[in-house]
Short mmCIF file of C-alpha atoms in Angstrom, two decimals:
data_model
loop_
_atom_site.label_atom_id
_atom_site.label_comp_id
_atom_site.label_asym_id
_atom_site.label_seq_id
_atom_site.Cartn_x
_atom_site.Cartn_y
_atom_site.Cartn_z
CA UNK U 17 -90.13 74.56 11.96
CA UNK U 18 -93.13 77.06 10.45
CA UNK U 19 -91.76 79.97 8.47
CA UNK U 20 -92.26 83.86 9.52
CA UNK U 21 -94.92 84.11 7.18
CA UNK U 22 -96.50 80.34 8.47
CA UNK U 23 -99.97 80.31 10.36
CA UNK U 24 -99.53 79.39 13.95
CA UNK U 25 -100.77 75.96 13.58
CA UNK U 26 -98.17 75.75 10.60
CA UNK U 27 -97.41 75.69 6.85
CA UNK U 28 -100.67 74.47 4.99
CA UNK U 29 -101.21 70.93 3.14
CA UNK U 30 -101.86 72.53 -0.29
CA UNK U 31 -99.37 75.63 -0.20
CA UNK U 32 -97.57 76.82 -3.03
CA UNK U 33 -93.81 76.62 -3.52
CA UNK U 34 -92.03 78.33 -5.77
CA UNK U 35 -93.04 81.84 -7.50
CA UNK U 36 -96.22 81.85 -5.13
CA UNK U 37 -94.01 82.07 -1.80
CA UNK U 38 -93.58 85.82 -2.13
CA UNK U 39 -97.50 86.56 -1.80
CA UNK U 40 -97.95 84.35 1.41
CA UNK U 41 -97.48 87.62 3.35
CA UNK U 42 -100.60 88.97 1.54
CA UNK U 43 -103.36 85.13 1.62
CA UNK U 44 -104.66 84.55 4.75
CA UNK U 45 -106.18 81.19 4.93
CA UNK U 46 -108.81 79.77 6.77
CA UNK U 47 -106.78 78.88 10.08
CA UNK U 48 -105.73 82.55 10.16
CA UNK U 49 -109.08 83.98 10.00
CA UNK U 50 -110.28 81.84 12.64
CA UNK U 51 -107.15 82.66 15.07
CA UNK U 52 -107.88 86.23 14.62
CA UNK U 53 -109.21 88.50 16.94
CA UNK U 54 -111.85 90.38 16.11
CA UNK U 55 -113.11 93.71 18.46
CA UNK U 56 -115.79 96.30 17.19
CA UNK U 57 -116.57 99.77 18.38
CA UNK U 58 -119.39 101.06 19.59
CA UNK U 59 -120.20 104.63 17.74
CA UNK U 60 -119.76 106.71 21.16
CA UNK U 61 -116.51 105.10 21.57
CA UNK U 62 -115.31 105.59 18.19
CA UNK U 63 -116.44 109.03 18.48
CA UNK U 64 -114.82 109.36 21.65
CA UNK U 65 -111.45 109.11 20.76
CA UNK U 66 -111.50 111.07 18.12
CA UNK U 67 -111.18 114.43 17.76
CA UNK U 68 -114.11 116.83 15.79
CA UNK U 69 -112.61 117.26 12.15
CA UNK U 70 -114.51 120.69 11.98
CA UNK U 71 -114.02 123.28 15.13
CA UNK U 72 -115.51 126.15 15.84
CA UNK U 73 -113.43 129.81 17.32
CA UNK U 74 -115.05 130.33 20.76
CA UNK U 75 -115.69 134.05 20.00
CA UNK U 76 -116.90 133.98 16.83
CA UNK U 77 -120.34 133.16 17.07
CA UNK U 78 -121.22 135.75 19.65
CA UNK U 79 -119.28 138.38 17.39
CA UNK U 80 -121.84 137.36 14.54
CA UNK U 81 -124.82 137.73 16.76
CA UNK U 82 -123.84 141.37 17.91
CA UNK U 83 -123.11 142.49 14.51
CA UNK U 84 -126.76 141.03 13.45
CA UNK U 85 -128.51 143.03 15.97
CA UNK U 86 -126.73 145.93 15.71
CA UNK U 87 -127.28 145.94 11.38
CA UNK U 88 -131.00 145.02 12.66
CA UNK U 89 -131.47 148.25 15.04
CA UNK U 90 -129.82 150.71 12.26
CA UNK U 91 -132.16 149.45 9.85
CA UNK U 92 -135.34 149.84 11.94
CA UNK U 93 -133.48 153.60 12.86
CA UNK U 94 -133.28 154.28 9.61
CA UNK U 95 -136.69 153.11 7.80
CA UNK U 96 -138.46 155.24 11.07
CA UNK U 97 -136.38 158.05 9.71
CA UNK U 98 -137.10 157.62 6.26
CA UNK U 99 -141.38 157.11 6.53
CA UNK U 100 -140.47 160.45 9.44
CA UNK U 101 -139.06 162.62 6.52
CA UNK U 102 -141.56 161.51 4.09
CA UNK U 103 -144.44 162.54 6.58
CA UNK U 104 -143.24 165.68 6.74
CA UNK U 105 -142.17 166.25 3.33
CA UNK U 106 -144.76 164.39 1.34
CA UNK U 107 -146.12 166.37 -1.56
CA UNK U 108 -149.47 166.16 -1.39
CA UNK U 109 -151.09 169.20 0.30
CA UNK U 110 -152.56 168.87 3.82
CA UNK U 111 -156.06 169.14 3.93
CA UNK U 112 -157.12 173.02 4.98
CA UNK U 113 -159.72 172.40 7.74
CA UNK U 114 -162.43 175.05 8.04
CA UNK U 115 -163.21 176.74 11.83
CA UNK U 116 -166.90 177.15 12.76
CA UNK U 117 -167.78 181.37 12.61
CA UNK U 118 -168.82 182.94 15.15
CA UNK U 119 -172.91 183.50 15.57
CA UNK U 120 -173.89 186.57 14.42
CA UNK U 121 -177.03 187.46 16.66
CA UNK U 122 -180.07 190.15 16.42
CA UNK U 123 -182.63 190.40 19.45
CA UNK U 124 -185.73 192.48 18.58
CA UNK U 125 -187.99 193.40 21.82
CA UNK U 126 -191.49 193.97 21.08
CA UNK U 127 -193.38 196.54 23.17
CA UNK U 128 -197.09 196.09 22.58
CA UNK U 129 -199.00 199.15 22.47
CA UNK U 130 -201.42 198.86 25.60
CA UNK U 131 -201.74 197.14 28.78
CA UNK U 132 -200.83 193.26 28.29
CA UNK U 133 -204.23 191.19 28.73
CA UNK U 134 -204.57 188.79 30.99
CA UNK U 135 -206.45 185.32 31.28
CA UNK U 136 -205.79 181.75 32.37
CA UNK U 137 -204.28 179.42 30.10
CA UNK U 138 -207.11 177.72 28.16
CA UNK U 139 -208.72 181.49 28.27
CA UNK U 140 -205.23 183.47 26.31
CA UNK U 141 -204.28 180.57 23.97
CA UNK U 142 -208.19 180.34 22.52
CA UNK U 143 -208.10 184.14 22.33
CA UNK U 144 -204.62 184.39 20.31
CA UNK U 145 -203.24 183.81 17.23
CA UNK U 146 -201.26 180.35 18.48
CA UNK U 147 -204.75 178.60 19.18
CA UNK U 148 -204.31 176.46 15.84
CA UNK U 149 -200.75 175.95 16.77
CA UNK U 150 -199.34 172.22 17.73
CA UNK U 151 -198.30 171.60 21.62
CA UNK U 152 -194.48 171.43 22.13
CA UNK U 153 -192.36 169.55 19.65
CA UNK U 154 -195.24 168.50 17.81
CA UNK U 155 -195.33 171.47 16.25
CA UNK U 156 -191.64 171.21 14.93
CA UNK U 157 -192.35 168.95 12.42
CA UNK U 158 -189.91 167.57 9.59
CA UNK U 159 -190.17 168.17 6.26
CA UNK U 160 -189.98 164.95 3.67
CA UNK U 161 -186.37 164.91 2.99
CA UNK U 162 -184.62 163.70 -0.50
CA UNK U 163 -180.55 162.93 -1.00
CA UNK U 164 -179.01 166.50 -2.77
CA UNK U 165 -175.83 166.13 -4.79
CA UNK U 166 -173.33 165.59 -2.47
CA UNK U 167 -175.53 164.04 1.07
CA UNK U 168 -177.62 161.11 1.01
CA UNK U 169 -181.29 160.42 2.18
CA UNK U 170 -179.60 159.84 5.38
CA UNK U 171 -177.56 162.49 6.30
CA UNK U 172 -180.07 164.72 5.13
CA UNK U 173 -182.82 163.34 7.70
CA UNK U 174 -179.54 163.62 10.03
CA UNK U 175 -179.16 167.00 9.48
CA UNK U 176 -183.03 167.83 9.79
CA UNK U 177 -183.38 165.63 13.30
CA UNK U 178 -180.30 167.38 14.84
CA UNK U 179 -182.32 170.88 14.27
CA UNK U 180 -185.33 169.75 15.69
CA UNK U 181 -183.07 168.52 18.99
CA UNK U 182 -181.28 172.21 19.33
CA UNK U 183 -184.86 173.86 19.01
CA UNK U 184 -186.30 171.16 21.09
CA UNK U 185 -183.47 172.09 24.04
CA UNK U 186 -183.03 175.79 23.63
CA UNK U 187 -187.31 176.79 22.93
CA UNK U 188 -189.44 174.12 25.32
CA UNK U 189 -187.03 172.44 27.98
CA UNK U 190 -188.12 173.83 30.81
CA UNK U 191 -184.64 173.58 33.01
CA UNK U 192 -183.60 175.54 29.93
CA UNK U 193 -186.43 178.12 30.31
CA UNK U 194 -186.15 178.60 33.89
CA UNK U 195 -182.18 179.24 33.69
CA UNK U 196 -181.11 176.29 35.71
CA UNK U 197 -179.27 174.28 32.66
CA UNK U 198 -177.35 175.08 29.51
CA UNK U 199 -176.18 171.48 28.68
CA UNK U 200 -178.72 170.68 26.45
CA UNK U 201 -178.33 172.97 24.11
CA UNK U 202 -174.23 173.43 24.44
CA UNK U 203 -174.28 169.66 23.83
CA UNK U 204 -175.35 170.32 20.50
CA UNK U 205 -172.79 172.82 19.17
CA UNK U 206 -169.68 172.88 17.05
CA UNK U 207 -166.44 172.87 19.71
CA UNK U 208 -165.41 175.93 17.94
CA UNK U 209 -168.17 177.91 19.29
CA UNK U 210 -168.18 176.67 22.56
CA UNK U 211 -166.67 179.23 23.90
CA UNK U 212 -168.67 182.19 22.33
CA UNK U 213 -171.56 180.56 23.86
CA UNK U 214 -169.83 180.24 27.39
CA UNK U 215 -169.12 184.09 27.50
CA UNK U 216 -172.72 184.83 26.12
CA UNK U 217 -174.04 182.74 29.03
CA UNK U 218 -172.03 184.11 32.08
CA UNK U 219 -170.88 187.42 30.86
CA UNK U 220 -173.80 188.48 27.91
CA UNK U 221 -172.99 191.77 26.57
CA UNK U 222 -174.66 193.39 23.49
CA UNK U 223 -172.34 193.07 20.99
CA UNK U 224 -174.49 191.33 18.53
CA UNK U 225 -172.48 187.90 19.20
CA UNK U 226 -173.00 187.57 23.04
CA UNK U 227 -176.62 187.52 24.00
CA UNK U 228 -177.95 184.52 25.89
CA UNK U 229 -181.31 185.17 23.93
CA UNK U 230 -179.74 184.74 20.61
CA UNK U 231 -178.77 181.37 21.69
CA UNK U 232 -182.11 180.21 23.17
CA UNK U 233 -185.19 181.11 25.23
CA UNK U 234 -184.57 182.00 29.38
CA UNK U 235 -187.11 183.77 31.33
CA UNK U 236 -185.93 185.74 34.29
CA UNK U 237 -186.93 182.96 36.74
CA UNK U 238 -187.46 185.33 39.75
CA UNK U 239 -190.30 186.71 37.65
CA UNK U 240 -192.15 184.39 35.92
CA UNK U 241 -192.87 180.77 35.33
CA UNK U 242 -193.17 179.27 32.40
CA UNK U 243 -196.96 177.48 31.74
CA UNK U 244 -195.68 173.77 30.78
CA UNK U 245 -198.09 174.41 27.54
CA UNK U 246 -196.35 175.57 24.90
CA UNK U 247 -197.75 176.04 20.96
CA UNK U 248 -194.99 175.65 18.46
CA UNK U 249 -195.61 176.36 14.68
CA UNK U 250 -193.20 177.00 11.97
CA UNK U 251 -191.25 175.88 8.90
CA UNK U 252 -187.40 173.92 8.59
CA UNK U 253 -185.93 173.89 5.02
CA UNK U 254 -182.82 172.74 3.90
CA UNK U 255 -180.57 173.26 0.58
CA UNK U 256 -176.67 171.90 0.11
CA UNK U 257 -174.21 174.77 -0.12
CA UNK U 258 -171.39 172.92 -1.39
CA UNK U 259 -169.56 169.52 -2.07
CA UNK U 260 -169.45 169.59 1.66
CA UNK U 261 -171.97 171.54 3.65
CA UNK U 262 -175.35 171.49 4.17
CA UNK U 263 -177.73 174.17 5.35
CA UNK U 264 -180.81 174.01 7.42
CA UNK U 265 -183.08 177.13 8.36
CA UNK U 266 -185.57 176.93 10.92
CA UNK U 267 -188.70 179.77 11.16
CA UNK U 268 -191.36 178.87 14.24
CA UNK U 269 -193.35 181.19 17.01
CA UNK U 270 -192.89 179.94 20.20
CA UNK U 271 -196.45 181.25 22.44
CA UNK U 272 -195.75 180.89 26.14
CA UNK U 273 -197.98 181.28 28.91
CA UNK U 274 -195.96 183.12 31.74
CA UNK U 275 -197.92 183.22 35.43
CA UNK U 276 -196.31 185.48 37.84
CA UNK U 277 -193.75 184.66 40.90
CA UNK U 278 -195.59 186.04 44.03
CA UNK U 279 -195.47 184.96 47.63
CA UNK U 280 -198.75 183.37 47.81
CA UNK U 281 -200.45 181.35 46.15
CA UNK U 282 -201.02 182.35 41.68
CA UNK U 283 -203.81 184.14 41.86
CA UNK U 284 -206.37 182.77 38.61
CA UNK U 285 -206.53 184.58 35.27
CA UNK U 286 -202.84 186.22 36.04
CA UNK U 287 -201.21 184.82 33.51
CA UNK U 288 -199.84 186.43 30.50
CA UNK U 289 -198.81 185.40 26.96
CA UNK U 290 -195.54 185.85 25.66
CA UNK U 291 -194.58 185.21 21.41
CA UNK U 292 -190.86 184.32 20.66
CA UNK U 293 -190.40 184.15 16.91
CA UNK U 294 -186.79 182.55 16.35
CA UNK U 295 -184.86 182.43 12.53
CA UNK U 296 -182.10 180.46 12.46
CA UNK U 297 -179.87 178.91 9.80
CA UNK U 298 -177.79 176.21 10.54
CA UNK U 299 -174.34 174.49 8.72
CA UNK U 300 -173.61 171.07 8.69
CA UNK U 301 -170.00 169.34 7.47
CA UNK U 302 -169.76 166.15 7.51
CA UNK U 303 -168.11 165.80 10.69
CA UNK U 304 -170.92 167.45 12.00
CA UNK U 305 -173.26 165.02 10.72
CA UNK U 306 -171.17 162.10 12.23
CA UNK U 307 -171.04 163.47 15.49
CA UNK U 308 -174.61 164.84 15.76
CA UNK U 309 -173.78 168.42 15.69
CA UNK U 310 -174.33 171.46 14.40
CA UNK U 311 -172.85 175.43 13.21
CA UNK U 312 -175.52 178.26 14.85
CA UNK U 313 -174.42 181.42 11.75
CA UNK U 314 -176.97 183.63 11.77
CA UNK U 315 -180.47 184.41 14.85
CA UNK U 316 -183.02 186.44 14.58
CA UNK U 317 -185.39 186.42 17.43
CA UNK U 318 -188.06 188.63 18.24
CA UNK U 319 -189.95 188.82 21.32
CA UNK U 320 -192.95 190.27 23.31
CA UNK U 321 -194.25 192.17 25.22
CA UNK U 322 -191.25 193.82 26.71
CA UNK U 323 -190.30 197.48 26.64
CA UNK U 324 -188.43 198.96 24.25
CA UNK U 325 -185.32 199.11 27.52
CA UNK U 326 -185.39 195.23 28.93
CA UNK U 327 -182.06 194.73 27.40
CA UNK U 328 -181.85 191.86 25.39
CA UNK U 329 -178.14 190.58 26.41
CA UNK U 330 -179.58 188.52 28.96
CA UNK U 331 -182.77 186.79 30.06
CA UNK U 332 -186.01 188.03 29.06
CA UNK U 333 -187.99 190.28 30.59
CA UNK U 334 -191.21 190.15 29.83
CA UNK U 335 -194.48 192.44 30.55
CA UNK U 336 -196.68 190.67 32.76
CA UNK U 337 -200.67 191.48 32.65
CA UNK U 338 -201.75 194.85 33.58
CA UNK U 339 -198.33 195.82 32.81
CA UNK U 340 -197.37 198.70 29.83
CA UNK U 341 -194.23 199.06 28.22
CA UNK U 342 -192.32 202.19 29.52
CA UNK U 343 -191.33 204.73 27.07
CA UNK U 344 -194.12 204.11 24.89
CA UNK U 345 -192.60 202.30 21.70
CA UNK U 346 -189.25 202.21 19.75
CA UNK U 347 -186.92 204.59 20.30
CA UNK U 348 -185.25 207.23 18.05
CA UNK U 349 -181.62 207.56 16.85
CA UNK U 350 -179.64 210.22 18.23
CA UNK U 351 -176.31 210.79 15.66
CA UNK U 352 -174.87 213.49 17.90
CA UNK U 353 -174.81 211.48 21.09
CA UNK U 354 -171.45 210.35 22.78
CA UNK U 355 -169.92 207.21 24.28
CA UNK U 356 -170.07 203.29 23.02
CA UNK U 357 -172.96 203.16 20.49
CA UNK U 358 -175.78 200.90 21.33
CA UNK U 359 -176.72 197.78 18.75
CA UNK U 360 -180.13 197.40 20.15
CA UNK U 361 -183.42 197.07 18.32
CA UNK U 362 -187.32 197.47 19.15
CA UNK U 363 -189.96 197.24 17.62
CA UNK U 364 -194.38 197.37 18.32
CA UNK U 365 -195.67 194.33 18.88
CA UNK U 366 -198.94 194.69 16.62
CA UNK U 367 -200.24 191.41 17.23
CA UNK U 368 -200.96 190.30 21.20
CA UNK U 369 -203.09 188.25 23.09
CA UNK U 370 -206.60 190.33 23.44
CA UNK U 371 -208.97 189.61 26.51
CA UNK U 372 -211.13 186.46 26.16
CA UNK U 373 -214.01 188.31 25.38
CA UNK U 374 -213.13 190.53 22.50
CA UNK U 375 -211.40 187.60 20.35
CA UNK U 376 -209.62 188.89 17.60
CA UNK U 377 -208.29 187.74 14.01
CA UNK U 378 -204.90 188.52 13.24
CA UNK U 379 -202.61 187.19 11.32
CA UNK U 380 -200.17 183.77 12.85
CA UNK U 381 -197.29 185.21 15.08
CA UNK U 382 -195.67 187.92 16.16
CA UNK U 383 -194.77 190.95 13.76
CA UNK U 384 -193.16 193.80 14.37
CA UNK U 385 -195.04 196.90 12.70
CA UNK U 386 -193.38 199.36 10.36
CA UNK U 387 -189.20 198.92 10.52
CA UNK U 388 -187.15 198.14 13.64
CA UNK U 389 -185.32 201.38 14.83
CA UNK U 390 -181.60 200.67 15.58
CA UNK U 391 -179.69 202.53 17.73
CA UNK U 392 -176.44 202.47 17.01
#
């Protein structure tokens, strides 16, 4: 009968007696091996039965993820606050940004000193001083430009070209002349004087900053109509007048042939001539320069014929041929008289447009003989 500790099929040939009994528990021979049953699990059933060594809280995680958001929200909060403070107590100091001035204005009628002449076109430009003069913006001509300090080749030309555009608009476009557009010339100006030119356009007032004429050229359109000739001569010079700003002054005559508004037909050799002389000085920044732009600061515009009493807030009324100026020339100052002084000015026209066949030579443009009287 096999022992406890015996295989099933019984004690072996070659087993030990003795001292070697007590480890039998412990050998397991060959028919023991191949009795035993042997049974492997899979990994998903191993891990099945078991339970995780490591588990995680249910609430923890989402605690974590609301504290990471919220830490995430005060620290955007609080950078926005930060750069907020800084903006508005940085310690550089903010740039001071200069306003355009307002344009200071003079309008000088001319009264000529007999009756205007009259001619056809041809016939009052060959007879005048403008017969050498360029047609339209021909005669506005650019001179060669060079960098200064501060401005480049560039913005100098820039500055120069932009001129030539405002003179262009406000002396030869003819919607411009006749009074039926403003545009092209408002298009041009600095957004601070926008509205200085708005009130000298629809209210004008003679103030010496709210004339229409200061600005450009109109004709009383139920009067006369501009000739579509026009002779332009005249001079544009520029200097810099500081690290930023340049300056541009413009000097040309403007000689227009004006034919009467009558019910019938024009009758020939009715026309007229009529001489604007227009100084102007001009500013540029550089803002100006990038936005093609431009400051009006000072005009001084004479014109003729008109009498010494057209007003010059306005259009311009001019003397047509046959026509003399009323009052007979500039008028005098009285000190003693009472109410809201006047700033107008008037001078004689000394040079005018003589009949075709009693040419004259006189010197270029219009001039205004002896000093302008001012009434103030």
């Amino acid at each position: 009968m096999a022992d406890r500790g015996d295989p099933p099929e019984g004690p072996s040939e070659n087993s030990a007696s003795g001292s070697e009994d007590e480890y039998r528990s412990l050998v397991f021979d060959e028919s023991f091996v191949r009795a035993a049953r042997l049974q492997e699990f899979s990994a998903q059933e191993r891990m099945g039965e078991h339970a995780r060594a490591v588990r995680s809280l249910p609430g923890r995680a989402v605690r974590n993820g609301s504290r990471a958001a919220l830490a995430l929200v005060l620290l955007i909060a609080l950078a926005f606050g930060t750069a907020v403070f800084m903006g508005f107590r940085h310690p550089y100091a903010n740039p001071v940004t200069r306003r355009a001035e307002p344009l200071r204005m003079t309008v000088v009628p001319l009264a000529p000193r007999g009756v205007v002449p009259a001619g056809t076109t041809a016939a009052l430009f060959a007879s005048s001083p403008a017969a050498p003069f360029p047609k339209g913006a021909a005669g506005i001509s650019l001179p060669v430009n060079r960098r200064t300090e501060n401005f480049s080749d560039n913005q100098v030309f820039t500055a120069l070209a932009t001129v030539k555009d405002y003179l262009v608009a406000s002396s030869l476009d003819r919607d411009v002349l006749g009074g039926n557009a403003v545009r092209p010339v408002e298009s041009l100006l600095d957004p601070d004087q926008m509205g200085q030119f708005d009130r000298s356009m629809n209210e004008p007032h003679d103030d010496g900053q709210h004339a229409a004429s200061g600005w450009l050229v109109r004709f009383d359109a139920d009067k006369v109509t501009p000739d579509p000739e026009i002779r332009v001569r005249g001079t544009l010079r520029y200097a810099e007048v500081g690290a930023d700003a340049l300056e541009v002054v413009s000097d040309h005559t403007f000689a227009y042939v004006l034919h009467p508004v009558v019910s019938g037909p024009q009758q020939a050799g009715g026309a007229s001539l009529f001489t604007v002389r227009r100084e102007m000085r001009f500013r540029f920044d550089r803002d100006d320069l990038r936005l093609h732009r431009l400051e009006v600061q000072t005009s001084y515009v004479q014109a003729g014929p008109q009498s010494c009493s057209a007003g010059t807030t306005g259009a311009l009324r001019p003397l047509l041929a046959g026509e003399r100026a009323s009052g007979g020339g500039p008028a005098g100052t009285d000190p003693y008289a009472t109410g809201r002084p006047a700033a107008a000015l008037c001078g004689t026209l000394a040079v005018s447009s003589p009949p075709p066949r009693a040419p004259q030579t006189a010197p270029r443009g219009p001039q205004a003989s002896g000093t302008a009287v001012s009434r103030p």
